[in-house]
XYZ file of N, CA and C in Angstrom:
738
model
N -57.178 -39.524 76.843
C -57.812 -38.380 77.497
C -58.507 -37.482 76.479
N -57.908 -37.445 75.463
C -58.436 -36.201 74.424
C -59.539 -36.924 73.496
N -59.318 -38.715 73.614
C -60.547 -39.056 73.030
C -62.104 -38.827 73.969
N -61.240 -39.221 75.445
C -62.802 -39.437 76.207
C -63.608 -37.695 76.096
N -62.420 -37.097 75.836
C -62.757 -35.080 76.105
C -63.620 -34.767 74.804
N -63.427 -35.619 73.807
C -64.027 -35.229 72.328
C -65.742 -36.373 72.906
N -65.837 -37.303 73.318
C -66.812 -38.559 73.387
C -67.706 -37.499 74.371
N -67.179 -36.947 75.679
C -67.852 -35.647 76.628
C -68.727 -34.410 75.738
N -67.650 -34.187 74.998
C -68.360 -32.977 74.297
C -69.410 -33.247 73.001
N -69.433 -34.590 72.213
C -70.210 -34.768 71.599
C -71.456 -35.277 72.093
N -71.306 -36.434 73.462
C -72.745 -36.197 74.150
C -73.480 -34.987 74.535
N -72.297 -33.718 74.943
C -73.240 -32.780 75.296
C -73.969 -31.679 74.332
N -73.457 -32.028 72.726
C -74.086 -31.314 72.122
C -75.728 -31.814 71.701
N -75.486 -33.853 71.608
C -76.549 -34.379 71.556
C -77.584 -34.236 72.016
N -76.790 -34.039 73.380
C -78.302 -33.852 74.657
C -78.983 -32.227 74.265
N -78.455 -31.372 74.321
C -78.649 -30.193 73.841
C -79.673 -29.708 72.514
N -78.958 -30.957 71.900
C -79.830 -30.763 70.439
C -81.395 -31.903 70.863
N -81.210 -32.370 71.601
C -82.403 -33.270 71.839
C -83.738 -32.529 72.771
N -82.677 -31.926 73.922
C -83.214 -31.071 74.917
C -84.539 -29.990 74.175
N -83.429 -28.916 73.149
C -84.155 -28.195 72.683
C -85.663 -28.515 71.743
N -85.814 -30.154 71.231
C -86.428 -30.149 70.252
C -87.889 -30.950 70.804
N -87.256 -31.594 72.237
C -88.263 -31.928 73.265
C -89.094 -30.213 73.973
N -87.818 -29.706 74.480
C -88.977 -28.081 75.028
C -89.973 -27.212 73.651
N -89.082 -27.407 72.038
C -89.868 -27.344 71.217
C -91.564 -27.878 70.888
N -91.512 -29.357 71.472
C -92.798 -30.139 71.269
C -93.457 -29.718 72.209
N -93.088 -29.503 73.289
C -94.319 -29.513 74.407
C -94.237 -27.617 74.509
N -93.851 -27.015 74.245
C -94.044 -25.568 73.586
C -95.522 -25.441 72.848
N -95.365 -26.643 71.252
C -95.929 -26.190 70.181
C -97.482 -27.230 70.979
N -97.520 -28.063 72.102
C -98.547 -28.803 72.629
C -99.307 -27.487 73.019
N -98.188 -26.564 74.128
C -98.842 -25.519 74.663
C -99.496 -24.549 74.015
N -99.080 -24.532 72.692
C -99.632 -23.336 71.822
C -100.891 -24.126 71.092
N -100.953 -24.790 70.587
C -102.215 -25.990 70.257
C -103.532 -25.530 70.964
N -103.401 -26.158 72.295
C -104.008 -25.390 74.063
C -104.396 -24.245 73.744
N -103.863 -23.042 73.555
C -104.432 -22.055 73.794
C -104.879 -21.711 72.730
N -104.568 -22.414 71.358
C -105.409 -21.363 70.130
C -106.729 -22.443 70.382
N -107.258 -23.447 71.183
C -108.328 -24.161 71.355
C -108.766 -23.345 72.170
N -108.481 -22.887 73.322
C -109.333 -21.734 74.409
C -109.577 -20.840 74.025
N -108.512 -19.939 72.862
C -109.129 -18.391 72.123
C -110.446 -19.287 71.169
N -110.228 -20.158 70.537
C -111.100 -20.389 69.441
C -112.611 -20.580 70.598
N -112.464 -21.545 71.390
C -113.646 -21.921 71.911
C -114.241 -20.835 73.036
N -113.602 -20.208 74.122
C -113.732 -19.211 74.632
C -113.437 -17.845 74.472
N -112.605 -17.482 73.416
C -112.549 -16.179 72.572
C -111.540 -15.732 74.125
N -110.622 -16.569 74.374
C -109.727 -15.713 75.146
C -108.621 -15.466 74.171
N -108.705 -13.760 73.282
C -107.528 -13.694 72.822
C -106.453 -13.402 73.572
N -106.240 -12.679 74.618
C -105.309 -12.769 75.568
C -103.943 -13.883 75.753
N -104.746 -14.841 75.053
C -103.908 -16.283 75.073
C -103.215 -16.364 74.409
N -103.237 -16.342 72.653
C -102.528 -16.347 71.766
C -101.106 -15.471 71.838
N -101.366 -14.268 72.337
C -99.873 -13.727 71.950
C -98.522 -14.603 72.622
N -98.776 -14.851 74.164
C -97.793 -15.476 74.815
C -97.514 -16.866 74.252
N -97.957 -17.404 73.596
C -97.386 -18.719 73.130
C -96.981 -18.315 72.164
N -97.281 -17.194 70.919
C -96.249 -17.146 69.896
C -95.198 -16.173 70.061
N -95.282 -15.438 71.177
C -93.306 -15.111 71.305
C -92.702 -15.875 72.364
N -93.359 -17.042 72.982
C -92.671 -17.603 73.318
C -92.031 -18.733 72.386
N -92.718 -19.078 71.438
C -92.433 -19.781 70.365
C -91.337 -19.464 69.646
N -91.697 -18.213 69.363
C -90.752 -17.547 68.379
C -89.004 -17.018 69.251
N -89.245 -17.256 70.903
C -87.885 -16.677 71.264
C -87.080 -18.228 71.070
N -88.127 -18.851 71.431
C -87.581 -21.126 71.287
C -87.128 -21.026 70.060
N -87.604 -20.820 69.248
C -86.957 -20.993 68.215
C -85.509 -20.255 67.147
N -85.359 -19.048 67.643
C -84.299 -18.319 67.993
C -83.038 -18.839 68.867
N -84.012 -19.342 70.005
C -82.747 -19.791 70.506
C -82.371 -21.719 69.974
N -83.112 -22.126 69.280
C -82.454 -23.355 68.627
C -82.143 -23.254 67.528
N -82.133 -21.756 67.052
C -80.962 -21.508 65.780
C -79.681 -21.714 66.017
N -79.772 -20.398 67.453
C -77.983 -20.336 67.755
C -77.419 -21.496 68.216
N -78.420 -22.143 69.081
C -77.810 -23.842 69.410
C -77.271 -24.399 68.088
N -77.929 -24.580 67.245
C -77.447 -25.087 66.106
C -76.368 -25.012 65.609
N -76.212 -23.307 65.458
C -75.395 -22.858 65.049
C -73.824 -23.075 65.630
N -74.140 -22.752 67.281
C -72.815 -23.287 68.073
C -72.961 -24.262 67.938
N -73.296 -25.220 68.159
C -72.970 -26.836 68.390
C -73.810 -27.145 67.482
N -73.626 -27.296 66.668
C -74.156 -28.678 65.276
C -72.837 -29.891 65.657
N -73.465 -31.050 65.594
C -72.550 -32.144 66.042
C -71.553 -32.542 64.627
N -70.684 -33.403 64.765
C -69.880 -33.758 63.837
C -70.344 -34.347 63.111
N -70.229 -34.375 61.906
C -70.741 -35.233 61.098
C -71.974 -35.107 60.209
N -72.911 -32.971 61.086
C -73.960 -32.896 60.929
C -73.959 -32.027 59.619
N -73.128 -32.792 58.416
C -72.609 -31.463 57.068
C -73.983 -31.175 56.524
N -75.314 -32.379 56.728
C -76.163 -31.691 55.623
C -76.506 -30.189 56.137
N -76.842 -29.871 57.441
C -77.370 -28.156 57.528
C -76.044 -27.432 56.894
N -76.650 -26.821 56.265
C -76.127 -25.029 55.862
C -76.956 -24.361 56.556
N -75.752 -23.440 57.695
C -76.617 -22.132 58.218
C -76.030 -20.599 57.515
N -76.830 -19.788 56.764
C -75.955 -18.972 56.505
C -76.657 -17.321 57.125
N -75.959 -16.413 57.594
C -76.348 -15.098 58.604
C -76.542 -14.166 57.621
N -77.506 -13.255 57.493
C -76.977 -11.968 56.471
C -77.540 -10.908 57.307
N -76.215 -9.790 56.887
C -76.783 -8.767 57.812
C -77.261 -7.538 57.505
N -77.961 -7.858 56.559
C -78.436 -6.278 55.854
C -79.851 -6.516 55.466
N -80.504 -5.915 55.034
C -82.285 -6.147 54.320
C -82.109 -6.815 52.931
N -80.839 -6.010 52.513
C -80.821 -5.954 51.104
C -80.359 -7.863 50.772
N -79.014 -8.119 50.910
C -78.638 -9.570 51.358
C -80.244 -10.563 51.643
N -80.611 -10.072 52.470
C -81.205 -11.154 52.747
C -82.747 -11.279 52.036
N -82.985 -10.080 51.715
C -83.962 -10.358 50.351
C -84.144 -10.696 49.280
N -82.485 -10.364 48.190
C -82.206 -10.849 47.389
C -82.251 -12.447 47.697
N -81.638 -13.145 48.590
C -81.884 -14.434 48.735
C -82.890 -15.365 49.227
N -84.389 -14.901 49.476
C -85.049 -15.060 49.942
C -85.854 -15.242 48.597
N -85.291 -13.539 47.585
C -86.289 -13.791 46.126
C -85.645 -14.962 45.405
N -84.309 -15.146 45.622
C -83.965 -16.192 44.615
C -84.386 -17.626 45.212
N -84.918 -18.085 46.413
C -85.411 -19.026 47.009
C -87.103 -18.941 46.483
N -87.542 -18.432 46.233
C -89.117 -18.028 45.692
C -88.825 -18.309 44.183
N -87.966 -17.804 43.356
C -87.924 -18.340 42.136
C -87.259 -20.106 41.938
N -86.420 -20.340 42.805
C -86.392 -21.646 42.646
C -87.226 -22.437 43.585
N -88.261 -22.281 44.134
C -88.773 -23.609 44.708
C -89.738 -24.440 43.864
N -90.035 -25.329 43.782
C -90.464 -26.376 42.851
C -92.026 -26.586 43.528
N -92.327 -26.351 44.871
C -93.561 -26.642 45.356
C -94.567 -26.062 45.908
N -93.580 -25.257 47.253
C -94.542 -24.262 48.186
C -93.635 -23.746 48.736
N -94.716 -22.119 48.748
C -94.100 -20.943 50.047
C -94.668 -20.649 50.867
N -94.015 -20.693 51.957
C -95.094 -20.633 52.837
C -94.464 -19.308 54.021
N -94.538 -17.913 54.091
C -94.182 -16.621 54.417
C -94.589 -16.741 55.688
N -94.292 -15.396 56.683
C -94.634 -14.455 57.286
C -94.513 -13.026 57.095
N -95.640 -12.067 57.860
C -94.919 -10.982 57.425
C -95.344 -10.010 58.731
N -94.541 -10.037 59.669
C -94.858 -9.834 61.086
C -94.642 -8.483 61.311
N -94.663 -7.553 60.264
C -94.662 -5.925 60.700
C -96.134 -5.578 60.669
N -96.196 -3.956 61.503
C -97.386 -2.946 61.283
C -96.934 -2.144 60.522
N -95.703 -2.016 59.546
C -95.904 -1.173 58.589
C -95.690 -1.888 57.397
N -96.310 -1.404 55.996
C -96.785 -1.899 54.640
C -95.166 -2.287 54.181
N -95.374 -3.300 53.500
C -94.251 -3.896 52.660
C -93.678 -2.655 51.566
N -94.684 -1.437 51.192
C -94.480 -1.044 50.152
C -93.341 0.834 50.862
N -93.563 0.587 52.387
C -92.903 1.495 52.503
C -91.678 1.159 53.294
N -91.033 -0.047 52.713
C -89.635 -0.553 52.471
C -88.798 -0.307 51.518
N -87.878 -0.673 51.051
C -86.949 -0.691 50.139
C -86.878 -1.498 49.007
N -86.192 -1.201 47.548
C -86.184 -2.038 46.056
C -86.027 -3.646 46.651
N -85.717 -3.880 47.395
C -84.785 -5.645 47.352
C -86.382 -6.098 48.309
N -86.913 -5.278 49.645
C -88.216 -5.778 49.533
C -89.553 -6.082 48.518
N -89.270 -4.853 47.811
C -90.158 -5.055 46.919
C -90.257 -6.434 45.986
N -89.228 -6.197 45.553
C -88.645 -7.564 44.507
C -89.100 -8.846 44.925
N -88.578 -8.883 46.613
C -89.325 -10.041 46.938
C -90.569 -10.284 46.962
N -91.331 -9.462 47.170
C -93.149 -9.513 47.477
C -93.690 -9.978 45.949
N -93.161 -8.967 45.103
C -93.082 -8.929 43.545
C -93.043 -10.064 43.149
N -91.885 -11.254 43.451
C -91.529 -12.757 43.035
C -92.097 -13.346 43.817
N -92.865 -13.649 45.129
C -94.404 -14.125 45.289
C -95.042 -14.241 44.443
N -95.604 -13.542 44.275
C -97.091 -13.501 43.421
C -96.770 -14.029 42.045
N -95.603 -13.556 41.246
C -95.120 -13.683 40.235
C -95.319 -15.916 40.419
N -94.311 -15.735 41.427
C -94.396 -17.450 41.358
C -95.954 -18.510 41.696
N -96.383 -17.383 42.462
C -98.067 -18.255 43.216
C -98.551 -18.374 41.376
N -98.272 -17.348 40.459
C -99.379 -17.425 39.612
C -99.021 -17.737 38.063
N -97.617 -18.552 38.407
C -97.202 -18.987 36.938
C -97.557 -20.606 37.207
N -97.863 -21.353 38.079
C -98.158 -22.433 38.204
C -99.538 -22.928 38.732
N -99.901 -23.976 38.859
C -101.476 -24.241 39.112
C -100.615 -25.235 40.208
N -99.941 -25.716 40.107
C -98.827 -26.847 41.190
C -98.223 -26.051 42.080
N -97.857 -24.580 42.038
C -97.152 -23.638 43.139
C -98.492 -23.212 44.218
N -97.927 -23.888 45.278
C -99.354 -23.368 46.760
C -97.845 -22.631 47.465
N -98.529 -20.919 47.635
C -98.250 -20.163 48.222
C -99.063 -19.553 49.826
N -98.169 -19.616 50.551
C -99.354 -18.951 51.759
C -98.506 -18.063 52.861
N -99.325 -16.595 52.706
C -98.259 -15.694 53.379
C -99.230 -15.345 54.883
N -98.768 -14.906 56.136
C -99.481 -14.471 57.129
C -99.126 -13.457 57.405
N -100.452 -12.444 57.960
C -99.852 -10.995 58.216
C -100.312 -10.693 59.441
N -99.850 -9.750 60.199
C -100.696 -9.084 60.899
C -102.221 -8.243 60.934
N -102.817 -8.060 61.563
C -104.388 -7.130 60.836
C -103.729 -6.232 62.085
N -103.046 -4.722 61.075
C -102.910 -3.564 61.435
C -103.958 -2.702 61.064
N -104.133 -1.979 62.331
C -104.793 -1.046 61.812
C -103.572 0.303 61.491
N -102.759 -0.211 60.678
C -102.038 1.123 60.318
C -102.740 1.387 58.693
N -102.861 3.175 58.262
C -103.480 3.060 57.285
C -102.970 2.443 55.436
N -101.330 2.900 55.385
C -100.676 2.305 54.245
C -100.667 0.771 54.660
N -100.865 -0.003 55.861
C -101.218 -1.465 55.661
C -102.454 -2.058 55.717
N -103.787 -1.003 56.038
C -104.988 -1.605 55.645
C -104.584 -1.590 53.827
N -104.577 -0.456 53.143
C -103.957 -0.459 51.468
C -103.210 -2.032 51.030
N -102.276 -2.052 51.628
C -102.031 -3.731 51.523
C -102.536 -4.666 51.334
N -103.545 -4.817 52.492
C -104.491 -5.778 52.754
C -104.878 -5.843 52.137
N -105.557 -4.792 51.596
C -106.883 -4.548 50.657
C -106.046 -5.198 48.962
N -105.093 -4.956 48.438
C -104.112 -5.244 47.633
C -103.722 -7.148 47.379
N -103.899 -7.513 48.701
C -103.494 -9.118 48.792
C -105.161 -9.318 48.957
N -105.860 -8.823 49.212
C -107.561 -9.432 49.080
C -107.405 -10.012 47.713
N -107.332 -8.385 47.129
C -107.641 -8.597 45.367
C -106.312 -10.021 44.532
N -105.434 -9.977 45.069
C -104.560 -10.828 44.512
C -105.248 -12.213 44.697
N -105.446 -12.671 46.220
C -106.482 -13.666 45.953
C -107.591 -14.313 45.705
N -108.016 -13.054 45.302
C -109.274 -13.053 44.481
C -109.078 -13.744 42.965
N -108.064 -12.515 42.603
C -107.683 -13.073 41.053
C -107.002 -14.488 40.751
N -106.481 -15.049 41.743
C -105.718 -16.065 41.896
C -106.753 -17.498 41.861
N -107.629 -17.234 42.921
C -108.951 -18.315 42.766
C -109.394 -18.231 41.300
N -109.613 -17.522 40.753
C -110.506 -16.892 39.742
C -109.681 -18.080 38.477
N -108.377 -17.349 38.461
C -107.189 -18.598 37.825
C -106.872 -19.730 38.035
N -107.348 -20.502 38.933
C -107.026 -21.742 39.622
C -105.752 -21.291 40.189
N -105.408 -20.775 40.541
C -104.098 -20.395 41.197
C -103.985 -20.526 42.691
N -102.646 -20.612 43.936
C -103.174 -21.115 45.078
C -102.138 -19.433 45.492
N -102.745 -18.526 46.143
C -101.985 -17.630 46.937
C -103.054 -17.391 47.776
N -102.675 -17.624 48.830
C -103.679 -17.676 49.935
C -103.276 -16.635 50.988
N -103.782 -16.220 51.250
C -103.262 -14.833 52.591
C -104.283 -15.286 53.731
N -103.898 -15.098 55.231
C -104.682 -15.019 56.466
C -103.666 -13.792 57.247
N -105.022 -13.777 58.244
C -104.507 -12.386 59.109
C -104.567 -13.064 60.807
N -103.579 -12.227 61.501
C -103.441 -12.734 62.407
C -103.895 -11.322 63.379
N -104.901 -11.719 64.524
C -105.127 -10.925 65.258
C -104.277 -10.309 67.268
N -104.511 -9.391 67.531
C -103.917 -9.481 69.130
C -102.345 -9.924 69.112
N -101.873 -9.422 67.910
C -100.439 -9.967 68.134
C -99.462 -9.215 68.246
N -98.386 -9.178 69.436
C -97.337 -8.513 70.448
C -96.727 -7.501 68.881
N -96.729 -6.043 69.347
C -95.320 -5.643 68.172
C -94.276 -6.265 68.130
N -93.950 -6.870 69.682
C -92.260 -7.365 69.853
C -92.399 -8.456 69.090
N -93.273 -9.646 69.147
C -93.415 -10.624 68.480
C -93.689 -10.444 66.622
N -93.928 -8.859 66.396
C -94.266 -9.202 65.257
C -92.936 -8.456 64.034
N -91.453 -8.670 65.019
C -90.392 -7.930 64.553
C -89.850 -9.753 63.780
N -90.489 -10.946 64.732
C -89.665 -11.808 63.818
C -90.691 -12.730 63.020
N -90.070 -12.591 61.770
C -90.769 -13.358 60.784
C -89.776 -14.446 59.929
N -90.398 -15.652 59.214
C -90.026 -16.838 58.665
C -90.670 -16.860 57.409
N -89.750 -18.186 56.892
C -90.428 -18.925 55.284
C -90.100 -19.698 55.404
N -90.973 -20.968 54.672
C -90.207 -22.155 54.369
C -90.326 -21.871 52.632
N -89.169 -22.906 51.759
C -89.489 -22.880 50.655
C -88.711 -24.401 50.405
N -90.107 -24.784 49.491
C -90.092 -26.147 49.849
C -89.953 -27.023 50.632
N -89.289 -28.160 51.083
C -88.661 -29.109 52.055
C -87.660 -29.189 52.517
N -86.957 -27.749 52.535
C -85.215 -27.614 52.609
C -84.517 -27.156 52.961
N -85.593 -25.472 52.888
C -84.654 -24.554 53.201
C -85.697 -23.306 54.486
N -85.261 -22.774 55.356
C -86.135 -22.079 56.180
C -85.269 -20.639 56.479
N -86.332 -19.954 56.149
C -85.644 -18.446 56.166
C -86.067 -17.712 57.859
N -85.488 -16.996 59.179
C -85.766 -15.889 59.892
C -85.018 -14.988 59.835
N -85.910 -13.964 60.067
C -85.827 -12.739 60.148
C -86.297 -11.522 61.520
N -85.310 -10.902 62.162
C -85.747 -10.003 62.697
C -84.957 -8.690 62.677
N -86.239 -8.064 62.212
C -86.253 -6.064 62.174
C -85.664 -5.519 63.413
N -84.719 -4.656 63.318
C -84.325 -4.116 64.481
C -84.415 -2.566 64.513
N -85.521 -2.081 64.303
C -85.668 -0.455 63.847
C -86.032 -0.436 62.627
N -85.626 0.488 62.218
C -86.429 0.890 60.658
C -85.676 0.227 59.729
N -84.322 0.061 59.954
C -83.216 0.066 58.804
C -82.955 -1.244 58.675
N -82.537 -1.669 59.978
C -81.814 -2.819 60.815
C -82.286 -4.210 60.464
N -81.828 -5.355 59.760
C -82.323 -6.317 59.712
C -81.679 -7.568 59.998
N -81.524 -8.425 60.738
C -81.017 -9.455 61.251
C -81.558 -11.165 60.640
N -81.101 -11.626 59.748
C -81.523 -12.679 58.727
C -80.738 -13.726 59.233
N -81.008 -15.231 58.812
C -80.240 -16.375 59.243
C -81.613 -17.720 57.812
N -80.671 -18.338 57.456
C -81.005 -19.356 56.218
C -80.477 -20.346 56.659
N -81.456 -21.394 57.089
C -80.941 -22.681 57.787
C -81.605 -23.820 56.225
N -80.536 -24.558 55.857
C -81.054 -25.654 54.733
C -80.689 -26.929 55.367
N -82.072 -27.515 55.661
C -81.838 -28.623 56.262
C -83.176 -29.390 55.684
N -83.386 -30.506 55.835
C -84.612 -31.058 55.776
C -85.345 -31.764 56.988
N -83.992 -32.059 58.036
C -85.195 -32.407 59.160
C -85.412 -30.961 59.990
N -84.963 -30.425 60.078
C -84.971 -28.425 60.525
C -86.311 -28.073 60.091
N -86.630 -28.222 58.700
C -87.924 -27.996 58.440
C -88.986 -28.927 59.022
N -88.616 -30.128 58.701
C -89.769 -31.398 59.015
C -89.989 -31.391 60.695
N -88.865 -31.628 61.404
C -89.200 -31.580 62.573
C -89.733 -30.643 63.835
N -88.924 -29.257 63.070
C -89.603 -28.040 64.006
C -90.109 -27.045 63.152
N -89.957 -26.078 61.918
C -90.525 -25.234 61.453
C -91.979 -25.477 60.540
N -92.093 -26.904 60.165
C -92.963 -27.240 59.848
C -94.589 -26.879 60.825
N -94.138 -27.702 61.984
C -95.084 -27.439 63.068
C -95.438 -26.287 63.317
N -94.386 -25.534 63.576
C -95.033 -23.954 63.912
C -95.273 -23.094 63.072
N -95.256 -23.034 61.926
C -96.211 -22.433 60.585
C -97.435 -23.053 60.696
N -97.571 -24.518 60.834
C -98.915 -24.924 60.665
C -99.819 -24.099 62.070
N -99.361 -23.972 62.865
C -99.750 -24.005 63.924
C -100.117 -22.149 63.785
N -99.658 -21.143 63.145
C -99.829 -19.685 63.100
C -100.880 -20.106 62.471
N -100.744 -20.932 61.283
C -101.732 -20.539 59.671
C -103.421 -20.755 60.267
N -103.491 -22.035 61.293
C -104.019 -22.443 62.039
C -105.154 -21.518 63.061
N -104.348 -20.551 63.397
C -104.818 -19.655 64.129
C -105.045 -18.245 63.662
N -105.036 -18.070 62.503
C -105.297 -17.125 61.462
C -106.779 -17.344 61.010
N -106.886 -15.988 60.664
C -108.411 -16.070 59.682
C -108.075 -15.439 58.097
N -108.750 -16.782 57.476
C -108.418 -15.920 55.560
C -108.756 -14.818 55.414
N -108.254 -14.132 54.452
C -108.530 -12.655 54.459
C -109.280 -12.508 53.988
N -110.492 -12.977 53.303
C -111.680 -12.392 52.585
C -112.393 -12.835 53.678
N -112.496 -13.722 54.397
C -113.074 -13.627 55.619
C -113.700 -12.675 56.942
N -111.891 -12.454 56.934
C -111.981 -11.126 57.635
C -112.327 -10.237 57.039
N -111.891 -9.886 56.182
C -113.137 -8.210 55.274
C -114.383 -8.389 55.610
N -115.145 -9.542 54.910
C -116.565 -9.616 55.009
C -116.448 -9.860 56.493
N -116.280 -9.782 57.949
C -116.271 -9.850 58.823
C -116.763 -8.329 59.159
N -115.392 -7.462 58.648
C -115.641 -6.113 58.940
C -117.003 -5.363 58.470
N -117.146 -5.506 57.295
C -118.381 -5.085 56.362
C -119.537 -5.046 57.217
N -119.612 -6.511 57.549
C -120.776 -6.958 58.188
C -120.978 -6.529 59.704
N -119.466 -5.944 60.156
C -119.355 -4.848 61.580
C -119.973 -3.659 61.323
């Protein structure tokens, strides 16, 4: 009895874990779809609802994970942190050790710079890492606020990738337009092939972090939906000379 009760409960985490990664695909089909209708018919209207719906899917196949990871499933490490500070420090020490690529979000309307030391540090070990290597490809996405200490930003990551081309260096920034505040409380990283960082702001102070190290976690679902933001972004010297020329 207690074997067939263990054989019950491991199919149902299977199905679960399968369930979620099937509503994942035809999610990231749906979001595909509509950044083709904003691009071709300029319906921005479209874009926001597929990326918080994206972004709640994927939230909720953390905690799936998290409750039910099946037996046997030791390679993920999930680890929670519940402070800004925690989870920046480990985010910078994931930026100093990755060997290949970073690939950010940064889903607030207010400036990185009117955060706290352990944010800073991290933004700081970006750039630091995009520009000690010619082999390190960095790529962060932001919102295009019109708040005024984050136009200053902007204007700040223009010049960084300016200087960065200039060096053969790869730090690439795009901006993301029409996008939900609610949606823009949760933000991600990948670093390298391994490890995937979210994050969501809960007020000013409040920060809610989770570090999933997996390699099919990345390959199979976070992979896709970074490509799929970066995708629907415009580079940022783009957009400037966009404005200029407004």
């Amino acid at each position: 009895m207690r074997k067939l009760a263990v054989e019950i409960d491991h199919r149902t985490k299977l199905v679960i874990r399968v369930l979620t990664q099937v509503c994942l695909g035809a999610l990231i089909v749906f979001y595909t779809v509509a950044v083709f209708m904003n691009r071709e018919l300029g319906l921005l209207d479209k874009v926001e609802r597929p990326l918080i719906l994206t972004a709640l899917l994927l939230i909720i196949m953390i905690l799936t994970r998290i409750e039910h990871r099946l037996p046997g499933d030791d390679a993920t490490e999930v680890t929670v942190y519940a402070d800004r500070t925690s989870f920046y420090e480990a985010t910078r020490k994931a930026i100093e050790n990755a060997q290949r690529r970073v690939y950010v979000t940064y889903f607030r309307t207010k400036s990185p710079t009117e955060l706290d030391e352990a944010v800073q540090r991290h933004f700081k070990a970006c750039r630091k890492w995009a520009n000690s290597s010619p082999d390190h490809a960095f790529r962060r996405i932001l919102i295009n606020s019109d708040n005024p200490s984050m136009a200053d930003y902007l204007h700040s990551e223009l010049a960084e990738v300016v200087r960065a081309r200039t060096n053969k260096r790869h730090y690439n920034v795009r901006l993301l337009d029409n996008v939900s505040q609610d949606a823009g409380a949760i933000s991600m990283g990948i670093y390298d092939d391994d490890q995937v960082f979210i994050s969501y702001a809960s007020g000013t102070d409040r920060i809610a972090g989770i570090r999933i190290r997996s390699r099919e976690v990345v390959r199979e679902c976070f992979d896709h939906y970074y490509d799929h933001l970066w995708a629907a972004a415009t580079e940022i010297d783009k957009h400037a000379a966009s404005r200029r020329a407004n």
